[in-house]
């Protein structure tokens, strides 16, 4: 699937070879969607201004992360142990050592349940709150929030680091400009940069400004009697400012962070999750309302112990890398006074089978799995719901992906029953009719 870029190929061609029209229809679409979305927002009691989703693509095992079963038979509990946390009686996977120390900042939802065990369908359900249907393609949480609660900076309102999952398109029936803006590349590399925020070789700001002014003149000639012309010009000016802005580019300069801070998040970890989480903090710090940190490689049909260590004492394996990045992100946000206004969610499309398979791995299991949430008004220090003794099914308080979506919207001050319209004018709720806000989380 093509990654959503701030400038699609035709718009990049404009900057490179000088075509005029696409500039008036490109970045300005993004700007206009932000303005229209702001008018549609419906604050509804939430305190969060931003959301960071750490997406563990492939389906993380709940037994090796947030819902271990230390008293179950070996074929259930698996090859890894569990550890105590700062909350009495609450244990999590042995690799989450740093997270265990600050677990009182988290709410663990251990009873998420879905009927969908295929990656594409399950990802769609988790990331939109709607089961997939051929009748309509629903927008993801990030796209809906970008439309309803656009950011306050020149940066896109829905950013994916380094990319969005391939299983879901993103914007659904909302404008394409609300789709995840995938950065690409690896934020850990010294030469990391976001190409779409940089001018192509041979094009400087003076030439770009001349093209902007020429297009403005064409717009004025074509819309001399259009009462919306002034707004359109404003959109064009803001689009130019985005490309020209040194502040926008500065958000992606991880080299501005100290070595101590970068080491705290982790370097060279699995899928670059450490620098990706650090970059997510820099983005929400600058007013971006929704960031997805993508971490792949969680589809563990074989040798699930590899999540712990590919090599002896390997701090770059998936679980140690997640632990380091997640604990650093939550602690860093808290120390900066940002945690109460930044919702952090750790989730994947489903869990893994309770019983270890013949390949020493775990297969797809949507019947029960876990989500961890912190900040953004979430009441920490609690466990919501339980799986049964073998981690097969919810034992109490089942929670659906629709419920999670409604809760995230509520925490961000958006009424889950708010309606947005499809291109043909059909009103659609942003959260499903059957969705219920998880009251224990919102207080």
XYZ file of C-alpha atoms in Angstrom:
443
model
C 0.000 0.000 0.000
C 1.353 3.456 -0.895
C 2.334 5.503 2.116
C 0.385 8.713 2.557
C 2.724 11.565 1.927
C 2.186 15.227 2.545
C 2.971 15.693 -1.119
C 1.705 12.967 -3.430
C 3.690 12.235 -6.617
C 1.981 14.929 -8.680
C 2.667 17.512 -5.988
C 6.269 16.468 -5.667
C 6.533 16.831 -9.439
C 5.292 20.373 -9.097
C 8.059 21.269 -6.696
C 10.613 19.495 -8.868
C 9.694 20.464 -12.407
C 7.471 23.489 -11.936
C 3.872 22.404 -12.669
C 1.625 25.063 -11.126
C -1.834 23.655 -10.558
C -1.054 20.828 -8.121
C 0.323 23.250 -5.516
C -3.058 24.931 -5.296
C -4.713 21.545 -4.785
C -2.110 19.832 -2.649
C -0.797 21.208 0.610
C -3.794 23.531 0.735
C -6.077 20.470 0.954
C -4.250 19.537 4.130
C -4.559 23.063 5.520
C -8.240 23.356 4.594
C -9.075 20.036 6.225
C -7.461 21.256 9.429
C -9.559 24.449 9.401
C -12.837 22.701 8.589
C -12.171 20.080 11.224
C -11.595 22.737 13.853
C -15.031 24.140 13.153
C -16.567 20.684 13.578
C -14.890 19.830 16.881
C -17.127 19.098 19.838
C -15.238 19.249 23.150
C -16.747 16.695 25.496
C -15.012 16.791 28.818
C -11.648 15.176 27.994
C -8.332 16.588 29.159
C -6.031 15.058 26.531
C -4.724 17.237 23.745
C -2.750 14.521 21.990
C -2.631 10.762 21.581
C 0.358 8.505 20.900
C -0.472 4.964 19.850
C 2.378 2.466 20.008
C 1.158 -0.048 17.456
C 2.669 -3.519 17.870
C 2.004 -4.762 14.366
C 1.345 -8.475 13.955
C -0.425 -9.129 17.247
C 1.591 -9.027 20.493
C 1.211 -11.884 22.955
C -0.765 -10.806 25.995
C 0.827 -13.606 28.027
C 4.350 -12.280 27.449
C 3.396 -8.637 28.035
C 0.515 -7.438 30.215
C -1.379 -10.605 31.215
C 1.003 -13.404 32.184
C -0.325 -16.577 33.802
C 2.428 -17.682 36.203
C 0.273 -20.384 37.791
C -0.831 -21.975 34.518
C 0.770 -25.129 33.076
C 4.063 -24.658 31.230
C 2.478 -25.009 27.793
C 0.285 -21.998 28.675
C 2.650 -19.733 30.566
C 5.387 -20.273 27.997
C 9.170 -19.973 28.206
C 9.231 -16.571 29.935
C 8.601 -15.685 33.558
C 6.578 -12.848 35.069
C 7.652 -10.121 37.484
C 5.994 -8.133 40.247
C 5.115 -4.484 39.656
C 4.694 -1.415 41.833
C 1.014 -2.400 42.204
C 0.485 -5.187 44.756
C -0.691 -8.401 43.122
C -0.208 -7.160 39.557
C 2.401 -8.999 37.488
C 3.555 -8.429 33.925
C 6.039 -10.084 31.572
C 9.615 -10.443 32.800
C 11.078 -8.259 30.044
C 9.045 -5.187 31.047
C 11.266 -4.360 34.014
C 11.226 -0.569 33.725
C 7.521 -0.435 32.940
C 6.812 -2.516 36.042
C 8.343 0.217 38.210
C 5.884 2.843 36.936
C 2.856 0.618 36.388
C 0.826 2.900 38.685
C 0.765 5.384 35.788
C -0.956 2.782 33.603
C -4.366 1.217 33.311
C -4.202 -2.333 31.965
C -7.255 -3.532 30.077
C -6.987 -7.321 30.155
C -10.336 -8.257 28.645
C -10.315 -6.823 25.129
C -12.178 -9.190 22.831
C -12.928 -9.423 19.121
C -14.183 -12.093 16.708
C -11.609 -11.133 14.062
C -8.364 -13.102 13.897
C -7.062 -12.023 10.476
C -4.522 -9.188 10.389
C -6.301 -6.831 7.977
C -9.759 -7.168 9.496
C -8.528 -7.100 13.084
C -6.328 -4.041 12.489
C -9.244 -2.221 10.904
C -11.443 -2.976 13.905
C -8.844 -1.855 16.456
C -7.793 1.292 14.609
C -11.262 2.495 13.570
C -13.580 1.060 16.217
C -15.732 -0.433 13.460
C -15.752 -4.000 12.161
C -14.851 -3.895 8.450
C -17.692 -3.893 5.957
C -17.752 -3.626 2.140
C -20.432 -0.939 2.452
C -18.146 1.771 3.833
C -14.485 2.329 4.609
C -14.264 3.930 8.037
C -11.546 6.399 9.063
C -8.959 5.443 11.635
C -8.809 7.149 15.013
C -5.957 9.354 13.850
C -7.799 10.548 10.761
C -10.983 11.298 12.695
C -9.016 13.228 15.310
C -7.055 15.089 12.627
C -10.384 16.143 11.132
C -12.177 17.009 14.375
C -9.276 18.222 16.526
C -6.543 19.444 14.153
C -3.217 20.495 15.574
C -2.056 23.976 16.451
C 1.206 23.877 14.497
C 2.218 23.862 10.847
C 2.869 20.121 11.069
C 0.364 17.503 9.857
C -2.154 16.470 12.505
C -1.821 12.714 11.943
C 1.757 11.423 11.719
C 3.025 7.833 11.552
C 6.591 6.950 12.568
C 8.217 5.586 10.501
C 5.115 4.393 8.649
C 1.514 3.347 9.147
C 0.406 -0.265 9.112
C -0.116 -1.777 5.673
C -3.369 -3.390 6.832
C -5.518 -0.222 6.925
C -5.781 2.696 4.503
C -6.160 5.400 7.137
C -8.590 8.147 6.206
C -11.543 6.040 5.022
C -14.284 8.368 3.785
C -12.643 11.478 5.265
C -10.456 13.746 3.100
C -7.194 12.192 1.951
C -5.373 15.000 3.707
C -6.305 13.436 7.068
C -4.578 10.137 6.245
C -1.458 9.284 8.255
C 1.565 11.241 7.098
C 4.225 8.513 7.082
C 7.736 9.798 7.636
C 9.559 6.823 6.148
C 13.156 5.960 6.882
C 14.653 5.147 10.263
C 14.726 7.977 12.836
C 17.842 6.448 14.384
C 20.002 7.014 11.300
C 22.242 10.111 11.362
C 20.996 11.223 7.945
C 17.298 10.839 8.807
C 15.107 13.526 7.242
C 11.547 13.940 6.027
C 11.882 14.466 2.289
C 8.442 16.009 1.834
C 9.360 18.941 4.084
C 12.480 19.753 2.075
C 12.877 21.523 -1.233
C 14.171 19.573 -4.183
C 17.568 20.355 -5.613
C 17.471 23.487 -7.744
C 14.364 24.897 -6.057
C 14.920 27.553 -3.414
C 12.437 29.541 -1.343
C 12.634 32.543 -3.646
C 11.571 30.458 -6.661
C 8.897 28.724 -4.619
C 7.549 32.088 -3.476
C 7.343 33.279 -7.099
C 5.301 30.190 -7.990
C 3.030 30.794 -5.025
C 2.502 34.406 -6.086
C 1.797 33.359 -9.671
C -0.767 30.832 -8.550
C -2.380 33.422 -6.283
C -2.711 35.737 -9.268
C -4.360 32.966 -11.280
C -6.735 32.270 -8.401
C -7.655 35.934 -8.160
C -8.392 36.070 -11.867
C -10.478 32.902 -11.786
C -12.381 33.713 -8.593
C -12.760 37.461 -8.686
C -16.310 37.218 -7.406
C -15.785 34.283 -5.053
C -16.417 35.263 -1.441
C -14.222 32.333 -0.330
C -11.182 33.609 -2.215
C -9.622 35.231 0.839
C -9.784 31.964 2.794
C -8.269 30.085 -0.142
C -5.375 32.524 -0.267
C -4.846 32.055 3.453
C -4.674 28.286 2.942
C -2.085 28.745 0.212
C 0.023 31.005 2.404
C -0.003 28.471 5.232
C 0.944 25.663 2.854
C 3.926 27.674 1.661
C 4.891 28.435 5.245
C 4.850 24.714 6.058
C 7.386 23.877 3.365
C 9.442 26.953 4.211
C 9.250 26.589 7.988
C 12.485 25.860 9.810
C 10.423 25.177 12.960
C 8.502 22.377 11.244
C 11.732 20.744 10.130
C 13.241 21.205 13.587
C 10.658 18.856 15.099
C 12.390 15.931 13.376
C 15.938 16.743 14.475
C 16.687 14.102 17.042
C 20.272 15.311 17.128
C 18.998 18.209 19.234
C 18.337 15.749 22.056
C 21.140 14.931 24.481
C 22.958 11.613 24.276
C 21.598 10.809 27.730
C 18.024 11.289 26.570
C 18.516 9.273 23.393
C 20.143 6.469 25.365
C 17.260 6.562 27.805
C 14.770 5.797 25.034
C 17.130 3.244 23.502
C 19.224 3.143 20.370
C 19.265 0.464 17.726
C 16.288 -1.394 19.176
C 13.804 -3.495 17.276
C 12.180 -1.476 14.491
C 13.769 1.696 15.880
C 11.043 1.949 18.542
C 13.223 3.993 20.904
C 13.990 6.919 18.588
C 10.449 6.676 17.190
C 8.964 7.209 20.665
C 11.358 10.083 21.305
C 10.306 11.661 18.023
C 6.655 11.169 18.996
C 7.272 13.177 22.164
C 8.869 15.986 20.130
C 5.862 16.076 17.811
C 3.148 16.248 20.463
C 5.287 18.824 22.244
C 4.862 20.959 19.126
C 1.102 20.593 18.872
C 0.604 17.443 16.762
C -2.583 15.780 18.115
C -2.086 12.206 16.880
C 1.060 10.138 16.396
C 1.335 6.433 15.614
C 4.608 4.677 16.455
C 4.762 1.550 14.310
C 6.686 -1.461 15.600
C 6.616 -4.568 13.405
C 7.631 -8.155 13.974
C 5.092 -9.183 16.628
C 3.550 -12.021 14.557
C 5.283 -14.737 16.543
C 4.191 -18.100 15.128
C 7.641 -19.510 15.870
C 10.098 -19.253 18.747
C 8.301 -16.680 20.830
C 11.321 -16.532 23.108
C 12.997 -14.468 20.368
C 10.923 -11.524 21.598
C 13.119 -11.616 24.669
C 16.523 -12.105 23.127
C 17.783 -12.964 19.692
C 21.279 -13.181 21.154
C 22.553 -13.413 24.738
C 21.837 -10.184 26.668
C 20.309 -8.584 23.579
C 18.736 -5.269 24.603
C 17.632 -4.748 21.010
C 15.068 -7.561 21.026
C 11.417 -6.603 20.817
C 10.301 -6.825 24.435
C 13.349 -5.133 26.039
C 13.196 -2.400 23.380
C 9.486 -1.834 24.021
C 10.082 -1.708 27.768
C 12.837 0.844 27.476
C 11.029 3.087 25.003
C 7.623 2.937 26.719
C 8.915 3.611 30.213
C 11.096 6.451 28.922
C 8.215 8.022 27.008
C 5.785 7.997 29.926
C 8.398 9.207 32.423
C 9.632 11.896 30.030
C 6.123 13.189 29.382
C 5.470 13.254 33.105
C 8.668 15.155 33.923
C 7.754 17.769 31.319
C 4.235 18.197 32.691
C 2.757 16.734 29.498
C 1.444 13.343 30.615
C -1.950 14.540 31.809
C -2.602 15.990 28.361
C -1.018 13.178 26.322
C -2.727 9.799 26.027
C -0.349 6.873 25.428
C -1.845 3.574 24.217
C 0.011 0.304 23.591
C -1.943 -2.105 21.407
C -1.948 -4.512 18.479
C -4.627 -6.150 16.379
C -5.121 -9.199 18.630
C -3.343 -11.474 21.120
C -1.765 -14.898 20.753
C -2.968 -18.414 21.453
C -2.773 -19.428 25.102
C -1.098 -22.710 24.253
C 2.407 -22.746 22.809
C 2.338 -24.417 19.373
C 4.612 -27.110 17.939
C 6.991 -24.436 16.593
C 7.485 -22.942 20.067
C 5.387 -19.921 19.104
C 1.846 -18.674 19.506
C -0.769 -18.201 16.791
C -3.497 -15.571 16.296
C -5.954 -15.194 19.172
C -8.585 -12.401 19.160
C -10.824 -13.875 21.860
C -9.036 -12.017 24.639
C -5.984 -9.740 24.714
C -4.617 -6.672 26.470
C -4.160 -2.948 25.949
C -2.099 -0.628 28.165
C -3.010 3.051 28.536
C -1.398 5.932 30.400
C -1.794 9.696 30.668
C -4.406 11.809 28.935
C -6.763 11.746 31.910
C -6.641 7.953 32.296
C -6.978 6.788 35.888
C -3.769 4.858 36.382
C -2.913 2.141 38.833
C -5.735 -0.201 37.912
C -6.515 -3.352 35.985
C -9.792 -3.375 34.059
C -11.312 -6.735 33.251
C -9.752 -10.152 33.546
C -9.072 -13.060 31.276
C -9.760 -16.545 32.551
C -7.085 -18.690 34.194
C -5.717 -19.866 30.819
C -5.912 -16.454 29.072
C -8.424 -17.889 26.587
C -11.514 -15.713 27.074
C -12.688 -12.728 29.125
C -13.586 -13.769 32.651
C -15.138 -10.439 33.519
C -15.755 -6.998 31.991
C -15.327 -7.732 28.243
C -14.217 -4.686 26.275
C -14.545 -4.340 22.491
C -12.399 -2.324 20.064
C -15.489 -0.109 19.626
C -15.444 0.626 23.357
C -11.752 1.499 23.196
C -12.330 3.885 20.290
C -15.204 5.631 22.085
C -13.033 5.975 25.199
C -10.110 7.456 23.286
C -12.429 9.995 21.675
C -13.906 10.914 25.055
C -10.471 11.355 26.622
C -9.602 13.723 23.771
C -12.700 15.787 24.377
C -14.669 14.465 21.410
C -18.225 13.211 21.787
C -18.213 9.574 20.556
C -21.658 10.114 19.061
C -20.444 13.041 16.950
C -21.345 12.620 13.299
C -19.207 13.325 10.271
C -20.379 13.076 6.687
C -19.294 10.939 3.792
C -18.624 12.467 0.387
C -22.253 11.875 -0.586
C -23.556 13.566 2.557
C -24.355 10.500 4.646
C -23.985 11.149 8.402
C -21.854 8.571 10.241
C -20.996 8.429 13.933
C -17.280 8.471 14.660
C -17.851 5.662 17.176
C -20.129 2.718 16.548
C -23.675 2.767 17.950
C -22.880 -0.118 20.276
C -19.670 1.483 21.615
C -19.573 2.245 25.329
C -17.009 4.502 27.008
C -14.955 2.607 29.592
C -15.980 4.557 32.649
C -13.225 3.143 34.864
C -10.660 4.775 32.592
C -12.238 8.197 32.297
C -13.279 8.547 35.922
